[in-house]
Short mmCIF file of C-alpha atoms in Angstrom, two decimals:
data_model
loop_
_atom_site.label_atom_id
_atom_site.label_comp_id
_atom_site.label_asym_id
_atom_site.label_seq_id
_atom_site.Cartn_x
_atom_site.Cartn_y
_atom_site.Cartn_z
CA LEU A 1 23.62 120.88 -72.33
CA MET A 2 25.23 117.81 -70.81
CA LYS A 3 27.10 120.00 -68.33
CA LYS A 4 23.86 121.68 -67.29
CA ILE A 5 22.21 118.29 -66.80
CA ALA A 6 25.19 117.07 -64.83
CA THR A 7 25.12 120.18 -62.68
CA GLY A 8 21.46 119.55 -61.95
CA PHE A 9 22.18 115.97 -60.96
CA PHE A 10 25.01 117.18 -58.74
CA VAL A 11 22.72 119.59 -56.89
CA LEU A 12 20.10 116.87 -56.41
CA ALA A 13 22.71 114.37 -55.22
CA MET A 14 24.10 116.83 -52.68
CA ALA A 15 20.60 117.68 -51.43
CA ALA A 16 19.80 113.99 -51.03
CA SER A 17 23.07 113.43 -49.22
CA PHE A 18 22.38 116.21 -46.73
CA ALA A 19 18.84 114.91 -46.21
CA ILE A 20 20.18 111.43 -45.44
CA GLN A 21 22.72 112.87 -43.00
CA ALA A 22 20.00 114.85 -41.21
CA PHE A 23 17.78 111.76 -40.94
CA ALA A 24 20.55 109.41 -39.82
CA ALA A 25 21.71 111.39 -36.80
CA ALA A 26 24.50 109.89 -34.75
CA PRO A 27 23.72 108.36 -31.34
CA LEU A 28 24.39 110.56 -28.31
CA PHE A 29 26.81 108.02 -26.88
CA VAL A 30 28.24 104.65 -27.93
CA GLU A 31 30.37 102.45 -25.68
CA ASP A 32 31.85 99.18 -26.97
CA PHE A 33 34.48 98.89 -24.19
CA ASN A 34 37.29 98.84 -26.71
CA TYR A 35 39.94 99.18 -24.00
CA THR A 36 42.80 96.94 -22.91
CA ALA A 37 41.58 93.76 -21.21
CA PRO A 38 41.81 93.38 -18.32
CA SER A 39 41.76 96.98 -17.11
CA GLY A 40 39.66 99.15 -14.81
CA LEU A 41 36.90 101.13 -16.52
CA ALA A 42 37.04 104.23 -14.30
CA GLY A 43 39.27 106.86 -15.85
CA GLN A 44 38.96 105.49 -19.39
CA GLY A 45 36.85 106.94 -22.19
CA GLY A 46 35.15 109.50 -19.97
CA TRP A 47 33.95 107.02 -17.34
CA ALA A 48 34.23 108.05 -13.70
CA ALA A 49 33.54 106.34 -10.38
CA HIS A 50 30.91 108.12 -8.29
CA SER A 51 30.52 105.59 -5.47
CA GLY A 52 32.80 102.99 -3.90
CA ALA A 53 35.77 104.06 -6.00
CA GLY A 54 38.50 101.40 -5.95
CA THR A 55 36.37 98.73 -4.23
CA ASN A 56 35.85 95.82 -6.61
CA PRO A 57 36.68 98.08 -9.57
CA GLN A 58 34.55 97.54 -12.65
CA THR A 59 36.84 95.74 -15.09
CA VAL A 60 36.96 95.46 -18.87
CA ASN A 61 37.36 91.86 -20.02
CA THR A 62 37.25 89.80 -23.20
CA PRO A 63 35.51 88.65 -25.35
CA GLY A 64 32.71 91.09 -26.11
CA LEU A 65 29.06 90.05 -26.23
CA THR A 66 27.14 89.33 -29.43
CA TYR A 67 23.50 89.77 -30.43
CA LEU A 68 22.37 89.11 -33.99
CA GLY A 69 21.89 92.29 -36.00
CA TYR A 70 22.79 94.73 -33.23
CA PRO A 71 25.30 97.36 -34.43
CA SER A 72 27.56 96.97 -31.39
CA SER A 73 27.58 93.16 -31.48
CA GLY A 74 31.05 91.63 -31.30
CA ILE A 75 32.87 94.97 -31.22
CA GLY A 76 35.55 95.58 -28.61
CA ASN A 77 35.36 93.90 -25.21
CA LEU A 78 32.83 93.82 -22.36
CA LEU A 79 32.47 95.10 -18.82
CA GLY A 80 32.30 92.57 -16.03
CA PRO A 81 31.32 90.26 -14.62
CA LEU A 82 30.22 92.96 -12.19
CA ALA A 83 30.62 92.32 -8.48
CA THR A 84 27.63 92.28 -6.13
CA SER A 85 28.90 95.43 -4.41
CA GLY A 86 31.63 97.98 -4.91
CA GLU A 87 32.52 100.69 -7.40
CA ASP A 88 29.79 102.37 -9.46
CA THR A 89 30.65 104.28 -12.65
CA ASN A 90 28.95 106.84 -14.86
CA HIS A 91 29.31 108.51 -18.24
CA GLY A 92 27.58 111.69 -19.40
CA PHE A 93 26.08 112.65 -22.76
CA THR A 94 24.33 115.66 -24.27
CA ALA A 95 21.30 116.31 -22.08
CA VAL A 96 17.83 115.28 -23.24
CA THR A 97 15.14 117.51 -21.70
CA ALA A 98 12.07 116.67 -23.79
CA GLY A 99 10.70 113.83 -25.87
CA SER A 100 12.35 110.47 -25.17
CA VAL A 101 15.82 109.11 -24.53
CA TYR A 102 16.83 105.49 -25.19
CA ALA A 103 19.73 103.36 -23.97
CA ALA A 104 20.32 99.99 -25.63
CA LEU A 105 22.77 97.47 -24.16
CA MET A 106 23.65 93.79 -24.27
CA VAL A 107 23.47 91.98 -20.92
CA ASN A 108 24.54 88.49 -19.88
CA GLU A 109 23.57 87.38 -16.37
CA VAL A 110 26.11 85.28 -14.45
CA SER A 111 24.27 84.97 -11.13
CA ALA A 112 21.45 86.69 -9.27
CA GLN A 113 19.90 86.87 -5.81
CA THR A 114 16.28 86.52 -4.72
CA ALA A 115 15.94 90.02 -3.26
CA GLY A 116 16.91 91.66 -6.54
CA ASP A 117 18.73 94.92 -7.21
CA TYR A 118 19.39 97.35 -10.06
CA PHE A 119 22.58 97.55 -12.11
CA PHE A 120 21.95 100.19 -14.81
CA HIS A 121 20.13 103.51 -14.98
CA PHE A 122 19.95 107.04 -16.37
CA PHE A 123 20.68 109.97 -14.11
CA ASP A 124 19.05 113.39 -13.96
CA GLY A 125 21.40 116.35 -13.60
CA PRO A 126 24.68 115.97 -11.67
CA ILE A 127 25.34 112.36 -10.65
CA ALA A 128 25.99 113.54 -7.09
CA SER A 129 22.32 114.55 -6.83
CA ASN A 130 21.41 110.83 -6.81
CA LEU A 131 18.41 111.36 -9.07
CA PHE A 132 18.59 107.93 -10.68
CA ARG A 133 16.00 107.36 -13.41
CA ALA A 134 14.78 104.24 -15.22
CA ARG A 135 16.56 101.57 -13.17
CA ILE A 136 17.00 98.04 -14.57
CA PHE A 137 16.80 95.24 -11.98
CA VAL A 138 17.68 91.55 -11.95
CA LYS A 139 16.07 89.14 -9.45
CA LYS A 140 16.47 85.36 -9.08
CA ASP A 141 13.61 82.89 -8.77
CA ALA A 142 13.58 81.35 -5.29
CA SER A 143 13.15 77.79 -6.56
CA THR A 144 15.10 77.72 -9.86
CA THR A 145 18.16 79.32 -11.40
CA ASN A 146 15.96 81.44 -13.67
CA TYR A 147 15.76 85.16 -13.18
CA ALA A 148 13.53 88.12 -14.01
CA PHE A 149 14.27 91.62 -15.26
CA GLY A 150 12.74 94.54 -13.40
CA LEU A 151 12.09 98.21 -14.09
CA GLN A 152 11.67 101.12 -11.69
CA SER A 153 11.00 104.73 -12.63
CA SER A 154 13.12 106.24 -9.87
CA SER A 155 13.30 105.35 -6.18
CA ALA A 156 9.70 104.65 -5.13
CA ALA A 157 9.05 100.96 -4.46
CA GLY A 158 5.56 101.30 -5.91
CA SER A 159 6.93 101.90 -9.41
CA LEU A 160 8.98 98.66 -9.52
CA VAL A 161 7.65 95.99 -11.91
CA TYR A 162 9.14 92.62 -12.96
CA THR A 163 8.89 90.18 -15.82
CA PRO A 164 8.12 86.51 -15.07
CA PHE A 165 11.14 84.31 -14.15
CA ILE A 166 11.72 83.14 -17.70
CA TYR A 167 15.36 84.05 -18.33
CA ALA A 168 18.21 81.57 -17.88
CA PRO A 169 21.80 82.41 -16.84
CA GLY A 170 24.45 82.57 -19.52
CA SER A 171 22.39 83.94 -22.40
CA THR A 172 22.95 87.37 -23.91
CA HIS A 173 19.93 89.65 -24.10
CA LEU A 174 19.39 92.99 -25.79
CA LEU A 175 17.74 95.49 -23.46
CA VAL A 176 16.46 98.89 -24.49
CA LEU A 177 15.65 101.38 -21.75
CA LYS A 178 13.40 104.36 -22.55
CA TYR A 179 12.51 107.47 -20.56
CA THR A 180 9.69 109.65 -21.91
CA TYR A 181 8.88 113.17 -20.75
CA ASN A 182 5.12 113.67 -20.56
CA PRO A 183 3.37 117.02 -20.01
CA ASN A 184 1.94 117.26 -16.52
CA VAL A 185 -1.84 117.11 -16.37
CA ALA A 186 -1.75 119.10 -13.14
CA PRO A 187 1.00 121.32 -11.75
CA ALA A 188 3.89 119.19 -10.46
CA ALA A 189 1.93 115.96 -11.08
CA PRO A 190 4.44 113.20 -11.92
CA ASP A 191 3.56 111.39 -15.12
CA ASP A 192 6.77 110.62 -17.02
CA ALA A 193 6.87 107.11 -18.48
CA VAL A 194 9.62 104.49 -18.35
CA SER A 195 9.80 101.44 -20.61
CA LEU A 196 12.01 98.38 -21.00
CA PHE A 197 12.19 96.33 -24.20
CA ILE A 198 13.74 92.86 -23.87
CA ASP A 199 15.10 91.12 -26.97
CA PRO A 200 13.29 93.33 -29.49
CA VAL A 201 13.67 92.77 -33.20
CA VAL A 202 16.66 94.83 -34.32
CA GLY A 203 15.26 97.35 -36.75
CA CYS A 204 13.93 100.84 -37.24
CA THR A 205 10.41 100.29 -35.91
CA GLU A 206 9.80 100.57 -32.18
CA PRO A 207 7.75 97.61 -30.89
CA ALA A 208 5.56 97.34 -27.81
CA ALA A 209 7.51 97.48 -24.56
CA THR A 210 8.03 94.41 -22.36
CA LEU A 211 7.67 96.43 -19.14
CA THR A 212 6.30 99.90 -18.46
CA THR A 213 5.98 102.02 -15.36
CA VAL A 214 5.48 105.70 -14.47
CA THR A 215 6.75 108.14 -11.90
CA THR A 216 4.59 108.08 -8.78
CA THR A 217 3.26 110.75 -6.45
CA LEU A 218 6.25 110.03 -4.20
CA GLU A 219 8.64 111.05 -6.98
CA ILE A 220 9.23 113.97 -9.31
CA ASP A 221 9.62 113.95 -13.07
CA ALA A 222 13.08 114.30 -14.60
CA ILE A 223 14.44 117.65 -15.72
CA SER A 224 17.58 116.72 -17.64
CA ILE A 225 18.59 113.14 -18.50
CA ASP A 226 22.30 113.53 -19.18
CA GLY A 227 24.10 110.29 -18.38
CA VAL A 228 24.07 106.56 -17.74
CA ALA A 229 25.47 104.68 -14.77
CA ILE A 230 26.51 101.08 -14.11
CA ARG A 231 25.98 99.96 -10.53
CA GLN A 232 27.29 97.04 -8.47
CA GLY A 233 24.42 97.09 -5.99
CA SER A 234 24.26 95.72 -2.49
CA ALA A 235 26.03 92.51 -1.45
CA ALA A 236 22.87 90.75 -0.28
CA ASN A 237 20.69 91.67 -3.28
CA ALA A 238 22.67 92.36 -6.43
CA ALA A 239 23.25 90.23 -9.50
CA SER A 240 26.52 89.68 -11.29
CA VAL A 241 26.19 90.56 -14.97
CA LYS A 242 28.28 91.30 -18.03
CA VAL A 243 27.48 94.48 -19.96
CA ASP A 244 28.44 95.48 -23.49
CA GLY A 245 27.48 97.64 -26.46
CA ILE A 246 25.77 100.65 -24.87
CA ARG A 247 24.09 102.94 -27.41
CA VAL A 248 22.22 106.07 -26.26
CA ALA A 249 20.02 108.13 -28.60
CA ASN A 250 16.91 110.29 -28.63
CA ASN A 251 15.14 107.93 -31.05
CA TRP A 252 14.67 104.18 -31.39
CA GLY A 253 16.46 103.74 -34.69
CA ASP A 254 19.75 105.31 -33.65
CA ALA A 255 19.82 103.38 -30.38
CA VAL A 256 18.98 99.93 -31.70
CA SER A 257 19.92 99.91 -35.37
CA ILE A 258 21.40 102.02 -38.15
CA CYS A 259 18.42 103.59 -39.85
CA GLY A 260 18.09 106.02 -42.72
CA GLY A 261 21.13 104.85 -44.63
CA SER A 262 24.37 106.77 -44.99
CA PRO A 263 25.73 109.07 -47.68
CA THR A 264 27.71 107.56 -50.54
CA HIS A 265 29.66 110.58 -51.77
CA SER A 266 32.24 108.66 -53.81
CA SER A 267 29.81 106.55 -55.83
CA SER A 268 27.49 109.51 -56.45
CA TRP A 269 30.39 111.65 -57.62
CA GLY A 270 31.54 108.86 -59.90
CA GLN A 271 28.12 108.79 -61.56
CA ILE A 272 28.10 112.57 -61.95
CA LYS A 273 31.59 112.62 -63.48
CA SER A 274 30.52 110.09 -66.09
CA LEU A 275 27.97 112.60 -67.40
CA TYR A 276 30.74 115.00 -68.32
CA ARG A 277 32.59 112.43 -70.42
#
């Protein structure tokens, strides 16, 4: 009888374990820049330069950035400070063609310029197609050292929105970028949504976004979000930032936190074995 009971517990434990594994899916991509410092990023860990290769190479440096509660906090090194122009790099991941895709990252601004420029984005299809989606901007206040974060759906100026100038240089912020595929109301009518969350509570519940924007009539919706890129902008406009702890997933929890728990095979098996004794 005890063996039958134990067998039943074993089956239930295995079923629960598989359920937990299914719920706690791994992120699509995690980058903690755990490479030798200093060293060039291009050519390491699947990163490649797609523009300005060799000019002001993006460089891995130490120490890594930290943000309380974030899974990638304090792991490995960081990238940057980025230059205001030069080499741009990219890294692919399994394509997301429906629903939403998220990219979380820690960012520390060193300096910015009043014109503003973008430094991070998704891309749609081959990087050479230049279909850059969900671009994150940094722009300096003209009268103070404070800066603002900006968000643009793709390339149309009309989709660019900014926060107030409330962020100070030298602080590390957690940014979460989100691209959402929406069904077109009319044929070929752009309506995909882009969101940016700034310093959200680290957890499994998605909060309200800090900034939102949508694709405009001058743009087209994405077809296949399959990579992220780090850009060094234009010399007259770009900011210099440090970047660390990139986590890409198709849900909030896997991008920002570790949700759903993880299997504990050894402890479960230990409990089951005790039933046979």
